[in-house]
XYZ file of C-alpha atoms in Angstrom:
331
model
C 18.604 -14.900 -2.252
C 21.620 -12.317 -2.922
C 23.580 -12.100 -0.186
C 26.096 -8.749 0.736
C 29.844 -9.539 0.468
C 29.998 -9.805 4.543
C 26.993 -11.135 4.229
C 25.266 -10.001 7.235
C 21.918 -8.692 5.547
C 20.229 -11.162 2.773
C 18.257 -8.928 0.170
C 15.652 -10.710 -2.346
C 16.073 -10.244 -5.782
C 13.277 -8.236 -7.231
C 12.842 -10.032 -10.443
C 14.523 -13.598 -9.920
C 12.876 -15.215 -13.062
C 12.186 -12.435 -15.709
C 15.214 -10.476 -17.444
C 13.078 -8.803 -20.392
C 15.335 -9.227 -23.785
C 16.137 -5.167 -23.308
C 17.149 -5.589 -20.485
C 19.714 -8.433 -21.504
C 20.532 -6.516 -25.131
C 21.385 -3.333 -23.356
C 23.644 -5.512 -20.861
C 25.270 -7.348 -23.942
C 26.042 -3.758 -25.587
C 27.530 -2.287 -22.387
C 29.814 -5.176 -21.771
C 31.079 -5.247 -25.689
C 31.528 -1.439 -26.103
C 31.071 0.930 -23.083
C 33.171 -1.057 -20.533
C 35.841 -1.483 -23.084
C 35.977 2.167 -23.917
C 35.984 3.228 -20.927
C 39.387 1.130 -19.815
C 41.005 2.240 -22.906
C 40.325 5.968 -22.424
C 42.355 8.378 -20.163
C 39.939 10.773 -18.763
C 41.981 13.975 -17.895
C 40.162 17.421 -16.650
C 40.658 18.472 -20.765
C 38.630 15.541 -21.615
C 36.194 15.750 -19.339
C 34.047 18.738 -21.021
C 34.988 17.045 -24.882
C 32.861 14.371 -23.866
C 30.363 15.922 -21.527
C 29.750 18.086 -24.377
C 29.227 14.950 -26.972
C 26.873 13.102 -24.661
C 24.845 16.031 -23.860
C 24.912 16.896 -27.382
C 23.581 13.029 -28.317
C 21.107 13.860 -25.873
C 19.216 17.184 -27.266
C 18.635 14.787 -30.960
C 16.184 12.791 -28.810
C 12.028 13.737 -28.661
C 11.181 15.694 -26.002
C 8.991 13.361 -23.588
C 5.260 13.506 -23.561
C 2.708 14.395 -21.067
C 4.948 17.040 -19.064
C 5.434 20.622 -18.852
C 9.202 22.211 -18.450
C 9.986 25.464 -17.095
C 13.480 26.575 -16.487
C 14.960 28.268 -13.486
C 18.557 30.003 -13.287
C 20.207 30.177 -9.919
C 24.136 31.561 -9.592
C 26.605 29.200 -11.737
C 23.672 26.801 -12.578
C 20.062 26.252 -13.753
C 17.569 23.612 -13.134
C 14.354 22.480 -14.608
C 10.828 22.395 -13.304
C 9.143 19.217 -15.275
C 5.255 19.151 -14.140
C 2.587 16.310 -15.646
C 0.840 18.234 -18.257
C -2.204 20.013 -17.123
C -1.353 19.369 -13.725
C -3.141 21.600 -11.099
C -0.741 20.417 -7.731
C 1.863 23.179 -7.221
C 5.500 22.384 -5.602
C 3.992 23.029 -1.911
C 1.458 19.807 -2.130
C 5.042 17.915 -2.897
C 7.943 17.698 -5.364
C 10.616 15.356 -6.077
C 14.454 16.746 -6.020
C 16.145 15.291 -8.989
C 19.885 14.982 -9.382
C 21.366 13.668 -12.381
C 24.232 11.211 -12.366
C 27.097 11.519 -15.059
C 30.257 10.413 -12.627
C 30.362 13.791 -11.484
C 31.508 15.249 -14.715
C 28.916 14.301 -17.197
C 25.244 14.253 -18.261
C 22.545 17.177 -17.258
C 18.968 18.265 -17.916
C 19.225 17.085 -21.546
C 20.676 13.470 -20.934
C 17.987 12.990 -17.422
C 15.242 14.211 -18.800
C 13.419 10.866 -19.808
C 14.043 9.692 -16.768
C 12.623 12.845 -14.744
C 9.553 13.093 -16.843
C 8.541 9.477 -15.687
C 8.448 10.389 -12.521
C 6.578 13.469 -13.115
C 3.804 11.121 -14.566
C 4.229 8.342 -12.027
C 3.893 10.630 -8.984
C 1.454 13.343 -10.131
C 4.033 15.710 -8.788
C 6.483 18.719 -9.791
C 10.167 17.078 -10.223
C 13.332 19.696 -9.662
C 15.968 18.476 -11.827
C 19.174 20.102 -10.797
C 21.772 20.593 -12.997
C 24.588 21.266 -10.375
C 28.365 21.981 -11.431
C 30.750 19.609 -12.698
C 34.179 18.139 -12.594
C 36.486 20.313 -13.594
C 34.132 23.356 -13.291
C 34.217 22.262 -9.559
C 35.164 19.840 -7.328
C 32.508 17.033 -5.417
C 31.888 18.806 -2.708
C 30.831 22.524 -5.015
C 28.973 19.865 -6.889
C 26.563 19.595 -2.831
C 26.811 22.942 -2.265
C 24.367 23.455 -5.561
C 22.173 20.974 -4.811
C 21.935 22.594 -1.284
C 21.498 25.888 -3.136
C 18.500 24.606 -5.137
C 17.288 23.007 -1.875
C 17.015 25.944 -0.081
C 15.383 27.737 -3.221
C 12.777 25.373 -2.862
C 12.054 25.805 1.199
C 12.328 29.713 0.379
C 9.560 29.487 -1.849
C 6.948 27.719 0.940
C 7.813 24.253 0.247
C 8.041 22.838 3.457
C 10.820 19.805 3.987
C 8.684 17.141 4.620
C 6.841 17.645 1.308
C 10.089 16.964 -0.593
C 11.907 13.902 -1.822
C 15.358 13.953 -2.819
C 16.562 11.447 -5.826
C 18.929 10.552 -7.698
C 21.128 8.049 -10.070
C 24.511 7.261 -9.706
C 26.883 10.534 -8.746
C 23.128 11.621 -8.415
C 22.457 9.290 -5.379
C 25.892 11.027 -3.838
C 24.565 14.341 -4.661
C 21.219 12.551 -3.296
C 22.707 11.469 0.747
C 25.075 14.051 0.606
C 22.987 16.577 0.241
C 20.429 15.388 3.033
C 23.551 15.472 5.534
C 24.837 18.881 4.309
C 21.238 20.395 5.314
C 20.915 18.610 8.616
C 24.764 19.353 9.339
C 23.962 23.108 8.723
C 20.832 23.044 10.902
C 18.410 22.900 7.547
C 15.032 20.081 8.254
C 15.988 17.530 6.478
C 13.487 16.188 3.513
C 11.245 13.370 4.076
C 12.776 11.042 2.117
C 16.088 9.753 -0.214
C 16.201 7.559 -3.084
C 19.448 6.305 -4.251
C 19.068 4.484 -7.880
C 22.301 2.520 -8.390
C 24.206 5.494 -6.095
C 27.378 6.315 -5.652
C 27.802 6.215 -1.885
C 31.070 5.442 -0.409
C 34.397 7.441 -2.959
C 36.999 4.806 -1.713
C 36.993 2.104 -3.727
C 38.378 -0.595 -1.582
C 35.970 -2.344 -0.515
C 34.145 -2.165 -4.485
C 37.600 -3.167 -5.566
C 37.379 -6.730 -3.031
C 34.058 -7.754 -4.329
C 32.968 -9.706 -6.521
C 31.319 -7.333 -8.618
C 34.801 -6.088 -9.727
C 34.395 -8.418 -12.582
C 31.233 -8.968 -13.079
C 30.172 -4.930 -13.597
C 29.151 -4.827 -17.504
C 29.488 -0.865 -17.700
C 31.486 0.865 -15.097
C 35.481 0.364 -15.154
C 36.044 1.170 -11.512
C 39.669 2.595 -12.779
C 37.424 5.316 -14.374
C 35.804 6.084 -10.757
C 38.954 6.217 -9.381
C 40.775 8.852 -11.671
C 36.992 10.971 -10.816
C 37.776 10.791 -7.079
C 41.224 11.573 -7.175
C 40.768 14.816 -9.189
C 37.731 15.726 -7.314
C 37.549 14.595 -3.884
C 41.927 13.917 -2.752
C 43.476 16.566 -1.588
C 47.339 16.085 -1.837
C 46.653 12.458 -2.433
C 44.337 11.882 0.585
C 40.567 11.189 0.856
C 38.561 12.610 3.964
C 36.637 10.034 4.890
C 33.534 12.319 5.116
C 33.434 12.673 2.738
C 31.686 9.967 1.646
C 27.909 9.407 2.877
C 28.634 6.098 4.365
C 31.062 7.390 6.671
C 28.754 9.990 8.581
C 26.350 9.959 11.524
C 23.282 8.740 9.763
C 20.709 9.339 12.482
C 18.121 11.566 12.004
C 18.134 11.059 8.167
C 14.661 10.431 6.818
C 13.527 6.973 5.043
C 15.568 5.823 2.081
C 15.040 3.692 -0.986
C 17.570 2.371 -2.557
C 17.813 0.880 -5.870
C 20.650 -1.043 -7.575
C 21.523 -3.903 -10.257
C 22.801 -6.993 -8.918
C 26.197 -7.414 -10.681
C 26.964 -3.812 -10.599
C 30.384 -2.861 -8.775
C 28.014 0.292 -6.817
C 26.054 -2.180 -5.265
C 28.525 -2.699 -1.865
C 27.343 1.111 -1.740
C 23.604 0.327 -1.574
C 24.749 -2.650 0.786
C 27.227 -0.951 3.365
C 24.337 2.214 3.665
C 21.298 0.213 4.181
C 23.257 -1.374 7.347
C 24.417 1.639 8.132
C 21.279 3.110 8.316
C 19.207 0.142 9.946
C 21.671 0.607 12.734
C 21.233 4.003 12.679
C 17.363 3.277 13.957
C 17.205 4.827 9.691
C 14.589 2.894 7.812
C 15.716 1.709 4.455
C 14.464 -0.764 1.689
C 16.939 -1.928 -0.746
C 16.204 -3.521 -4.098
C 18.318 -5.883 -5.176
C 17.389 -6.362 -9.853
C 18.778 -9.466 -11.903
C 20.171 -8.711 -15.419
C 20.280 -5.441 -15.485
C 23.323 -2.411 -16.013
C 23.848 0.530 -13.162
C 21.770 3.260 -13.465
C 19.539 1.385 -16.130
C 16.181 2.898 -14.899
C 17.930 6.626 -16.094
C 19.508 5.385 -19.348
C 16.011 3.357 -20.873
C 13.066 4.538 -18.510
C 10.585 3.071 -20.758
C 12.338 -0.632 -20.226
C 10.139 -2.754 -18.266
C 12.484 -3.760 -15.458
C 12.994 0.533 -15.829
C 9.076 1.052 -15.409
C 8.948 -1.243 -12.486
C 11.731 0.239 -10.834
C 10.420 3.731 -10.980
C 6.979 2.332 -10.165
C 8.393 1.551 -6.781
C 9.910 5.070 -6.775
C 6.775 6.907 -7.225
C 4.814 4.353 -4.371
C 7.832 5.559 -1.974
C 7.618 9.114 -3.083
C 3.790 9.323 -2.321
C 4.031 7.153 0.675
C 6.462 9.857 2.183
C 4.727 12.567 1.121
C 1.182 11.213 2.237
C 2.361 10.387 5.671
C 3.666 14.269 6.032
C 0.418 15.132 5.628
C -1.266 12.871 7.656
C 1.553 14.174 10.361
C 0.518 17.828 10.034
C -3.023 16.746 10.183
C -3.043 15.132 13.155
């Protein structure tokens, strides 16, 4: 039983006894190499689009998935991507998934998500948004929101009613995912019928990341790198409005929220402060607590099978929110 730092909510691990030899290479790899370079290097806003452009550039030499459809949509500053299940016949108004990408708020996009967005395209049956909102130093966090917003409201103005979309989301993704949900309630929008945070970023003060155990133990994130990110995209003459982290806000009203994230990750105390949060909030909220695995590893190897469980569960909670919307309207 994995218990929260305070521990006043016990979560089960998902997969106690099984840690799939992936699973424990890609761990192994992170820990020896992408940790370790990510201590040593200084990321500055010049870096930031040398190796946004390098990743996403690693990212186009990959096959395109199979078994989907993409269609590309340009809104002001920043496109997206419509990725259906080939041959399809559901359009966006029976239910679609919003997609946001995580990167740390400066990195990844379309290119780098797209394995991960095209599973669950197949695993739903349903039309996936992937929005590929601006970036550090293009923008700050919050212009980073008001895109998604932007590409949320595309999506009511073109009949999609709220409670026939799910918003998702990895990492800076599952910020993009919460924060986006409040932005739309806070500016009288209907919020969507449901959020799921995969390893999310949650809660941009890292003091309470910084006093857990998970400091240490994180194989891939160097929470110094976080930092620098929230300092040159969220302070503003060195100080951090609270608010602007999800954590911090009224939470009732939100929809149901699913929230994924790796046991030893640092971004778990995220998962753990906003399921509380949200529980006493009257918010229901499952979070899924995996063994052996990296943050965000359902987005960086989607065909892993800890990855294909994971995003199993996303696509039951997807259709289960959908489903009930209908049955609501219905009856």
């Amino acid at each position: 039983m994995a218990k929260t730092h305070d521990d006043q909510v016990q979560t089960p691990v998902v997969n106690p006894d099984n840690v799939s030899v992936y699973a424990r290479t890609l761990e192994a790899v992170s820990r020896a190499t992408i940790r370790p370079a990510g201590e040593l290097m200084t990321l500055t806003e010049g870096a930031m689009p040398i190796v946004s452009g390098v990743i996403n550039g690693l990212a186009r030499l990959r096959p395109a998935p199979r078994g989907v459809e993409r269609e590309e949509v340009r809104l002001k500053g920043f496109r997206m991507e419509i990725v259906r299940p080939a041959g399809a016949r559901s359009s966006m108004t029976d239910g679609v998934v919003m997609y946001m990408h995580g990167g740390g708020f400066f990195l990844c996009g379309l290119d780098t998500h797209r394995p991960v967005v095209a599973a669950i395209a197949r695993r739903t049956g349903m039309p996936v948004v992937s929005v590929e909102y601006r970036q550090l130093p293009a923008t700050d966090i919050a212009g980073s929101v008001t895109d998604c917003l932007t590409a949320y409201q595309w999506l009511l103005s073109h009949g999609v009613p709220a409670a026939r979309i799910v918003f998702a989301g990895d990492s800076a993704g599952g910020y993009m995912t919460f924060a986006t949900a409040l932005r739309a309630r806070d500016a009288g929008l209907p919020v969507p019928a449901g959020l799921v945070g995969l390893c999310p970023a949650l809660d941009l003060d890292c003091t309470e990341k910084r006093a857990h155990p998970n400091y240490h133990r994180d194989s891939l994130i160097p929470l110094s790198a976080l930092e620098t990110v929230v300092k040159l995209g969220a302070e503003v003459n060195g100080r951090l409005d609270p608010q602007l982290s999800p954590v911090n806000n009224p939470l009732a009203g939100m929809p149901p929220a699913l929230l994924i994230v790796a046991e030893d990750e640092v971004l778990r105390r995220d998962s753990e402060i906003m399921a509380q949060r949200l529980a006493q909030a009257g918010v229901p909220a499952t979070l899924e607590i995996w063994r052996g695995q990296v943050h965000a590893f359902m987005a960086i190897f989607p065909n892993m099978p800890e990855s294909r469980a994971a995003l199993a569960h996303v696509a039951q909670f997807v259709r289960a929110r959908i489903e009930s919307a209908q049955i609501a309207r219905t009856a």
